[in-house]
Amino acid sequence: MLKRASKLFLSVIIVTIFVFLADSTESIANKKKKSAKKPKISYAKQVQNKKTERIQKLYEYFPIYEQWELSEIYPYNDFQFLNNFDTGSIFEDFNKRKLLLARVNDWLGVRYKLPGRSRNGVDCSNFVSLILGEALGMQIPAGAATQATIFPKIEKMEDLQFGDLVFFSGRRIKAKRIGHVGIYIGNGLFAHSQTSSGVTYTLLSDGYYTARYRFGGRIPRVELAFLQTNLYSRYSLTDWYVNKYL
């Protein structure tokens, strides 16, 4: 009787082991199938996919860009865009506006990285620094707090116009220190490198940014040599801007 029970017990153990091994083998096979179905997408491909998706937001909220993109000479309908446009801004120049957007679009989808300054990752202030360098040939330092001290201030959100920099406090809403920066495009849209999404377009009406908006900064229409010489003195640039245009 004892021998029979031992044999039965042994049979149960053997069957259990076989079932376990069969399940494990099937599980491994299923995992391999799943991994085979989902090939890894390269970072370059991810960037391209995001770029294609995000540029649609620009077309939606800033439709005149499609006309700019196709224009090789100054478009007649651009005069309407310049209604009430501050001629003291460097972006009164159509070619500079067109080039700025081309440079921004070229960076769409690049991931956020602190303190990144390349296609492998870029933070908000380095993104602004790089874009202005590529579009205007202007070398400005990184650091949102530093950038906020350079250009004449635009206090009210409703007074922002194309090409103005936009400054925000950081995670703490009431913080006085500037912790984030982007480039205003128009119709409530701005470009920036966002922690969660990388380089993208976002609406100022997004509650997070509305609550943290502090002021804008306008890049004056001056000779590049003058601008570069006075770059670290916002008061020099502001005085020049006020005396010439206001």
Coordinates of C-alpha atoms in Angstrom, one line a residue:
M1 CA 0.0 0.0 0.0
L2 CA 2.8 2.3 0.9
K3 CA 4.7 1.5 -2.3
R4 CA 1.6 2.3 -4.3
A5 CA 1.1 5.6 -2.6
S6 CA 4.8 6.5 -3.2
K7 CA 4.5 5.6 -6.9
L8 CA 1.3 7.7 -7.2
F9 CA 2.9 10.6 -5.4
L10 CA 6.0 10.4 -7.7
S11 CA 3.7 10.3 -10.7
V12 CA 1.9 13.4 -9.6
I13 CA 5.2 15.2 -9.1
I14 CA 6.5 14.2 -12.5
V15 CA 3.2 15.3 -14.2
T16 CA 3.4 18.6 -12.3
I17 CA 7.0 19.2 -13.5
F18 CA 6.1 18.4 -17.1
V19 CA 3.1 20.8 -16.9
F20 CA 5.3 23.5 -15.4
L21 CA 8.0 23.1 -18.0
A22 CA 5.4 23.1 -20.8
D23 CA 3.8 26.3 -19.4
S24 CA 7.2 27.9 -19.1
T25 CA 8.2 27.0 -22.6
E26 CA 4.9 28.3 -23.9
S27 CA 5.3 31.5 -21.9
I28 CA 8.9 32.1 -23.3
A29 CA 7.6 31.4 -26.8
N30 CA 4.8 33.9 -26.4
K31 CA 7.2 36.5 -25.1
K32 CA 9.4 35.9 -28.1
K33 CA 6.5 36.3 -30.4
K34 CA 5.4 39.5 -28.7
S35 CA 8.9 41.0 -28.9
A36 CA 9.1 39.9 -32.5
K37 CA 5.9 41.7 -33.3
K38 CA 7.1 45.0 -31.7
P39 CA 10.5 45.8 -33.2
K40 CA 12.3 48.6 -31.5
I41 CA 11.9 52.0 -33.2
S42 CA 15.1 53.9 -33.5
Y43 CA 15.4 57.3 -31.8
A44 CA 15.8 59.0 -35.2
K45 CA 12.6 57.4 -36.4
Q46 CA 10.8 58.5 -33.1
V47 CA 11.9 62.1 -33.7
Q48 CA 10.7 62.0 -37.3
N49 CA 7.3 60.6 -36.3
K50 CA 6.9 63.3 -33.6
K51 CA 8.0 66.0 -35.9
T52 CA 5.3 65.0 -38.5
E53 CA 2.7 64.9 -35.8
R54 CA 3.6 68.2 -34.1
I55 CA 3.9 70.3 -37.2
Q56 CA 0.2 69.8 -37.7
K57 CA -0.4 71.9 -34.6
L58 CA 1.5 74.7 -36.2
Y59 CA -0.6 74.5 -39.4
E60 CA -3.8 74.4 -37.2
Y61 CA -3.0 77.4 -35.0
F62 CA -0.8 79.4 -37.3
P63 CA -2.1 78.7 -40.8
I64 CA -0.3 81.6 -42.4
Y65 CA 2.9 79.5 -42.1
E66 CA 1.8 77.3 -45.0
Q67 CA 1.8 80.4 -47.2
W68 CA 5.2 81.5 -45.8
E69 CA 6.6 78.1 -46.5
L70 CA 5.7 78.2 -50.2
S71 CA 6.7 81.8 -50.7
E72 CA 10.1 82.5 -52.3
I73 CA 9.5 86.3 -52.3
Y74 CA 7.8 88.6 -49.8
P75 CA 4.1 87.5 -49.9
Y76 CA 1.6 90.2 -50.5
N77 CA -0.8 88.9 -47.8
D78 CA 1.9 89.3 -45.2
F79 CA 1.1 93.0 -45.0
Q80 CA -2.1 91.9 -43.2
F81 CA 0.0 89.9 -40.7
L82 CA 2.0 93.0 -39.9
N83 CA -1.0 95.0 -38.9
N84 CA -0.3 96.3 -35.4
F85 CA 3.0 94.5 -35.5
D86 CA 5.8 96.2 -33.5
T87 CA 8.2 97.4 -36.1
G88 CA 10.9 97.5 -33.4
S89 CA 11.0 93.7 -33.4
I90 CA 13.7 92.0 -35.4
F91 CA 11.0 89.7 -36.8
E92 CA 9.4 92.5 -38.8
D93 CA 11.7 90.9 -41.5
F94 CA 9.7 88.2 -43.3
N95 CA 12.8 86.1 -44.1
K96 CA 13.8 86.0 -40.4
R97 CA 10.3 84.8 -39.4
K98 CA 10.3 82.2 -42.1
L99 CA 13.8 81.0 -41.1
L100 CA 13.0 80.9 -37.3
L101 CA 10.0 78.6 -37.9
A102 CA 12.1 76.4 -40.3
R103 CA 14.7 76.0 -37.5
V104 CA 12.1 75.3 -34.8
N105 CA 10.4 72.7 -37.0
D106 CA 13.7 71.1 -37.7
W107 CA 14.1 70.4 -34.0
L108 CA 10.6 69.1 -33.3
G109 CA 10.6 65.8 -31.6
V110 CA 14.1 66.0 -30.1
R111 CA 13.9 64.8 -26.5
Y112 CA 14.3 66.9 -23.4
K113 CA 17.7 66.5 -21.7
L114 CA 19.2 68.6 -18.9
P115 CA 21.6 70.3 -19.7
G116 CA 21.4 69.0 -23.3
R117 CA 22.5 71.1 -26.3
S118 CA 22.4 68.6 -29.2
R119 CA 20.0 66.5 -31.2
N120 CA 20.4 63.8 -28.6
G121 CA 18.6 66.0 -26.1
V122 CA 18.1 69.6 -25.4
D123 CA 16.7 71.6 -22.4
C124 CA 14.5 74.7 -22.8
S125 CA 17.0 77.5 -22.6
N126 CA 19.6 75.7 -24.7
F127 CA 16.8 75.1 -27.3
V128 CA 16.2 78.9 -27.4
S129 CA 19.9 79.6 -27.5
L130 CA 20.4 77.2 -30.4
I131 CA 17.4 78.4 -32.4
L132 CA 18.3 82.1 -32.2
G133 CA 21.9 81.1 -33.1
E134 CA 20.7 79.3 -36.2
A135 CA 18.0 81.8 -37.3
L136 CA 19.7 85.1 -36.4
G137 CA 23.4 84.3 -36.0
M138 CA 23.0 85.5 -32.4
Q139 CA 24.9 83.9 -29.6
I140 CA 23.0 84.1 -26.3
P141 CA 23.8 82.2 -23.1
A142 CA 21.8 79.3 -21.8
G143 CA 19.8 79.5 -18.6
A144 CA 16.2 80.8 -18.6
A145 CA 16.8 83.1 -15.6
T146 CA 19.7 84.7 -17.5
Q147 CA 17.9 85.0 -20.8
A148 CA 15.0 86.8 -18.9
T149 CA 17.4 89.7 -18.1
I150 CA 18.6 90.3 -21.6
F151 CA 15.7 91.7 -23.7
P152 CA 13.1 94.5 -23.3
K153 CA 10.2 93.1 -21.3
I154 CA 6.7 92.6 -22.6
E155 CA 4.6 92.5 -19.5
K156 CA 1.1 91.5 -20.8
M157 CA 0.4 88.2 -22.5
E158 CA -1.9 89.9 -25.0
D159 CA 0.9 92.1 -26.2
L160 CA 3.1 89.2 -27.3
Q161 CA 3.9 88.8 -31.0
F162 CA 5.8 86.5 -33.2
G163 CA 9.4 85.8 -32.1
D164 CA 9.1 87.1 -28.5
L165 CA 10.6 84.9 -25.9
V166 CA 8.2 83.8 -23.2
F167 CA 9.3 83.2 -19.6
F168 CA 7.7 81.1 -16.9
S169 CA 8.3 80.3 -13.3
G170 CA 9.3 76.7 -12.6
R171 CA 7.2 74.0 -10.9
R172 CA 6.3 76.2 -8.0
I173 CA 3.7 78.6 -9.3
K174 CA 4.5 81.5 -7.0
A175 CA 8.3 81.2 -7.4
K176 CA 9.9 84.5 -8.5
R177 CA 12.8 82.8 -10.2
I178 CA 12.3 82.1 -14.0
G179 CA 12.5 78.4 -14.6
H180 CA 11.3 77.9 -18.2
V181 CA 11.5 79.7 -21.5
G182 CA 10.0 79.3 -25.0
I183 CA 9.5 81.2 -28.3
Y184 CA 6.1 82.7 -29.0
I185 CA 4.7 82.0 -32.5
G186 CA 1.3 83.6 -32.5
N187 CA -2.4 82.7 -31.9
G188 CA -1.5 81.5 -28.4
L189 CA 1.1 79.0 -29.6
F190 CA 4.7 78.8 -28.5
A191 CA 7.6 76.5 -29.1
H192 CA 9.8 75.0 -26.4
S193 CA 11.6 71.9 -25.1
Q194 CA 9.2 70.4 -22.5
T195 CA 10.3 68.0 -19.8
S196 CA 7.8 65.3 -20.7
S197 CA 7.6 65.8 -24.5
G198 CA 10.8 67.3 -25.8
V199 CA 10.7 70.0 -28.5
T200 CA 7.0 70.7 -29.3
Y201 CA 4.4 73.4 -29.7
T202 CA 2.1 74.2 -26.8
L203 CA -0.7 76.6 -26.2
L204 CA -0.3 79.3 -23.6
S205 CA -3.9 78.6 -22.6
D206 CA -2.7 75.3 -21.2
G207 CA -3.5 75.8 -17.6
Y208 CA 0.0 74.8 -16.4
Y209 CA 1.7 77.5 -18.5
T210 CA -1.0 80.2 -18.0
A211 CA -0.5 80.0 -14.3
R212 CA 3.2 80.2 -14.5
Y213 CA 3.6 82.9 -17.3
R214 CA 5.6 85.8 -16.1
F215 CA 6.5 88.1 -19.0
G216 CA 7.9 88.1 -22.6
G217 CA 11.1 89.4 -24.0
R218 CA 11.3 91.2 -27.4
I219 CA 14.4 90.9 -29.6
P220 CA 14.9 94.4 -31.0
R221 CA 15.6 95.2 -34.6
V222 CA 19.1 96.4 -34.3
E223 CA 22.4 95.7 -36.1
L224 CA 23.6 92.3 -35.0
A225 CA 27.0 93.8 -33.9
F226 CA 25.2 96.3 -31.6
L227 CA 22.9 93.6 -30.3
Q228 CA 25.8 91.2 -29.5
T229 CA 27.8 94.0 -27.9
N230 CA 24.9 95.0 -25.6
L231 CA 23.5 91.5 -25.1
Y232 CA 24.3 91.3 -21.4
S233 CA 22.7 94.7 -20.6
R234 CA 19.0 94.5 -20.9
Y235 CA 18.8 98.2 -19.9
S236 CA 21.0 99.3 -22.8
L237 CA 18.8 97.4 -25.2
T238 CA 15.6 98.6 -23.6
D239 CA 16.8 102.3 -23.7
W240 CA 17.7 101.9 -27.3
Y241 CA 14.4 100.2 -28.1
V242 CA 12.3 102.8 -26.3
N243 CA 14.1 105.8 -27.8
K244 CA 13.9 104.5 -31.3
Y245 CA 10.4 102.8 -31.5
L246 CA 8.3 104.1 -28.6

